[in-house]
């Protein structure tokens, strides 16, 4: 046995390790070379018969053979084991649906109300509340509604007994708040309102409004414009513009209607805004001194603004809902999609 | 109101301003232009034609064959209208012409007779919406003249919405006044000049006003020798464009002047007025009147009438009587131009159910100062159009002409309220432009002598509004908001409610929203609430919406049923809303409630098993939601044997809505606050729901009361727990709650947790029995429990269960 022959054995053994395709084959290779009756043992024994001068070199070569073979066996074993593990994981399906519950959705009307509360809270407004079943005084008289105003008709209003009625607007909350506290006042009052409208794509017999009222020493129309514009941009997007048109409401003077620029076409005209570039939102104005006098506020020392807005209308614009009745249809699939 | 721009141009020069700009200026000054219409698009190819002969259609009774001459040729046209005879001039659309309504004239056969042109009605030409017959052209029109030449088409019309506080804008001159102020131009009023002749009216007619409160002014003027005829085309055209149908010259003038200046007029035939008298008085009981629209009205003493020497001849300010009005042979005309008080008009309109352009204006307020001018204007036009002669003088019952109302405005106040530093001279200029005379001005402010046409200006802010709207709202800045806090403001209730919604959604429920109205039928079906305390609507809008809901449950069940009908297999919904009832003495009450409804395998995530949903499963899911919400909204807890649980009790709940034995009432501090259960088969059957559904309803208030409480942090236990299982077989009737009660009674203070981990029924255990397995945790506060100590405790617990529940302890 000489060094060349030992090198040939090494080459052969390493090739057999590399060819082993399964752990059992690899083990057979190990036994063949390193086993108690393996080839290396035979070589070791044959060394005893070698020339003394050759022994050190042959000994080094045998050691080297043993080390490299052991290392190769270990490396190959790691590869084969990893492959075997990989084979095992194929039975484990990570694409199965997760088993935790989905999160539900909050109704668009509630979302818009919550969003409005959040926006106005930043300006210092807090939420006020009033009953759905109102009296004529708070719903009409105190708001300076003329005695013969058509909104008082049984045609338009759900009257109950004793001159009680289902409030037609959230404005009576203004009155209730001012009756109960001195100025300053900064409130918004979301709530349900009722009118005898036949249901269609944009009307329902009940709907939601958000009323806002700000009374202090020097509240001006500029404040009203600034605050409404801020609200519009927070609610609908930073690029929204607001325009104001003079109008008439008995409880404000001057009275104004306000429109948002169309968030879909940005003012160039589209189906959503009926080609006008603007979407009519609601009314606002400076609180009429007659209303202040009714609640015992002195119109010489305080001024204020009030605004209203239809919640369903904003929800429909924001969520792209074409028929108001969908908001009250409660189809679970429709609601789930809003989560 | 419809404003034809060519007519408006009579009163204000709008040259150089596009119609869209005119519209924008009106809209942004408070008179909203809802639309800009172009009527009678020039109609190329439509010409005047002479009707030569008319014959019956051989195959159709209601059609006629009309022979017409269009200036070049004669042709036969089939026509369905019958408002004309031979010799009339009509509008003919030739072959191939496309009308404004989109119709293209083609050669057709109508009931077997070919027709290659069409005779047009006013609406088909876009002249007005009149479709009562053909549009008749003046008889002297030359056949072949293009229609645009005859009618002066096309016309641009602004459709404006006048707010109720601005009756002065219900007229062309009123709109002209606005535009003049907005555009810096002047208002032009017609010159009123006419000759008067004959005996003065004062010698021929007597007028007396018996109720000056209801009729503060009444004027009468007289014309003789009138001849009724169609109005000239220019007037017909203007009336049509304004939406009024021309009738005859005398009647048309009354409408024309009303549209022009806002003063409603009425014309009487003097022959029909007994004793040549006008008496403005209340109707006597039993009197009646047939109005121009041929309806008869029983009159009451609340109603103001115009009467002659004997009977009512008109409902004051609303409509004239059928007998006393202008007829074809009327020659002597009495023009009424009066002012009636709005409230009375409104009441009468309501009582008789009759409204008119006239009553519409009186209800809002007509300029009392303008009655006489309008009367003169009408006389001038009638004289001009009918050849009549105006009798000298006017009868004017005007006992108390109102003085101009002085209203003061402070410059500083206007500047502060609007938030702009507008100069006083600019504000003065605005008043002047609006024809509001400034009676006096100082450094501090000015006083406006409000003229009679502006009934809306009463107080300082009204004048400030005039400044704002004419100056332009767009010139008021919109500064960044300034947040100011109101001391003592409390936002906790709304935050608590928002938190409740968020938590429910977090638990996987979707928020639903139902109307506040329910039907009697649905309530009857569900049998919830008390019919005696329900709020019924006296004037409901439909049979489905007759009652204000006194429970959220019927609609929740209906909602689940509707979802089921749409093949939705799973739904977990909640609703927060108010319910209504009547308390003692009929007092209206409202309360906010929470409803939850579960349908299908809503609690099963991941691989959704097809196993049918049992009543126990859906009930358990609902109960789990309720328990989770309680703890999330921090309902009061009570601590028993170291365990914290909501301070709530459950008791059995009966009632037709629920399956027997499958519902619970929730007690908080001993008071019922809600209930939950599996909906009964009988109720479910309405929506063909065979599988169980579970619903809950409870008051919202307890869920908000502590929602924002801050829980105290609790130290972690210092010593390790020791776990022991307890498994036993008991009779089916033994409930979990019984086991817990028994355990707690027997348990040492070291028992700190009880958890049910298995319930099993089966053949091996035997009928009527079940196996229950609990994981119990023992822990001492100040030391580590030894095995022996724990075993002793567990032994006593086992014995208590064994004895107390007749349980057979299984080897654990
Ligand atoms: Zn748009």
PDB file of N, CA and C and ligand atoms in Angstrom, chain A residues 262 264-265 269-270 272-273 277, ligand 1:
ATOM      1  N   UNK A 262     -66.841  68.663  -5.398  1.00  0.00           N
ATOM      2  CA  UNK A 262     -67.046  67.228  -5.607  1.00  0.00           C
ATOM      3  C   UNK A 262     -65.725  66.484  -5.396  1.00  0.00           C
ATOM      4  N   UNK A 264     -65.137  63.521  -6.170  1.00  0.00           N
ATOM      5  CA  UNK A 264     -64.878  62.550  -7.232  1.00  0.00           C
ATOM      6  C   UNK A 264     -64.178  63.227  -8.405  1.00  0.00           C
ATOM      7  N   UNK A 265     -64.747  64.340  -8.873  1.00  0.00           N
ATOM      8  CA  UNK A 265     -64.193  64.988 -10.077  1.00  0.00           C
ATOM      9  C   UNK A 265     -63.388  66.231  -9.724  1.00  0.00           C
ATOM     10  N   UNK A 269     -66.963  68.369 -12.814  1.00  0.00           N
ATOM     11  CA  UNK A 269     -68.291  67.908 -13.203  1.00  0.00           C
ATOM     12  C   UNK A 269     -68.300  66.424 -13.491  1.00  0.00           C
ATOM     13  N   UNK A 270     -69.217  65.707 -12.820  1.00  0.00           N
ATOM     14  CA  UNK A 270     -69.325  64.267 -13.060  1.00  0.00           C
ATOM     15  C   UNK A 270     -70.731  63.831 -12.670  1.00  0.00           C
ATOM     16  N   UNK A 272     -71.698  62.098 -10.087  1.00  0.00           N
ATOM     17  CA  UNK A 272     -71.988  62.219  -8.657  1.00  0.00           C
ATOM     18  C   UNK A 272     -72.510  63.613  -8.312  1.00  0.00           C
ATOM     19  N   UNK A 273     -71.879  64.649  -8.918  1.00  0.00           N
ATOM     20  CA  UNK A 273     -72.272  66.025  -8.589  1.00  0.00           C
ATOM     21  C   UNK A 273     -73.232  66.580  -9.627  1.00  0.00           C
ATOM     22  N   UNK A 277     -69.986  70.095 -10.281  1.00  0.00           N
ATOM     23  CA  UNK A 277     -68.714  70.248  -9.581  1.00  0.00           C
ATOM     24  C   UNK A 277     -68.885  70.463  -8.080  1.00  0.00           C
TER      25      UNK A 277
HETATM   26 ZN1  LIG C   1     -68.235  65.571  -9.547  1.00  0.00          ZN
END
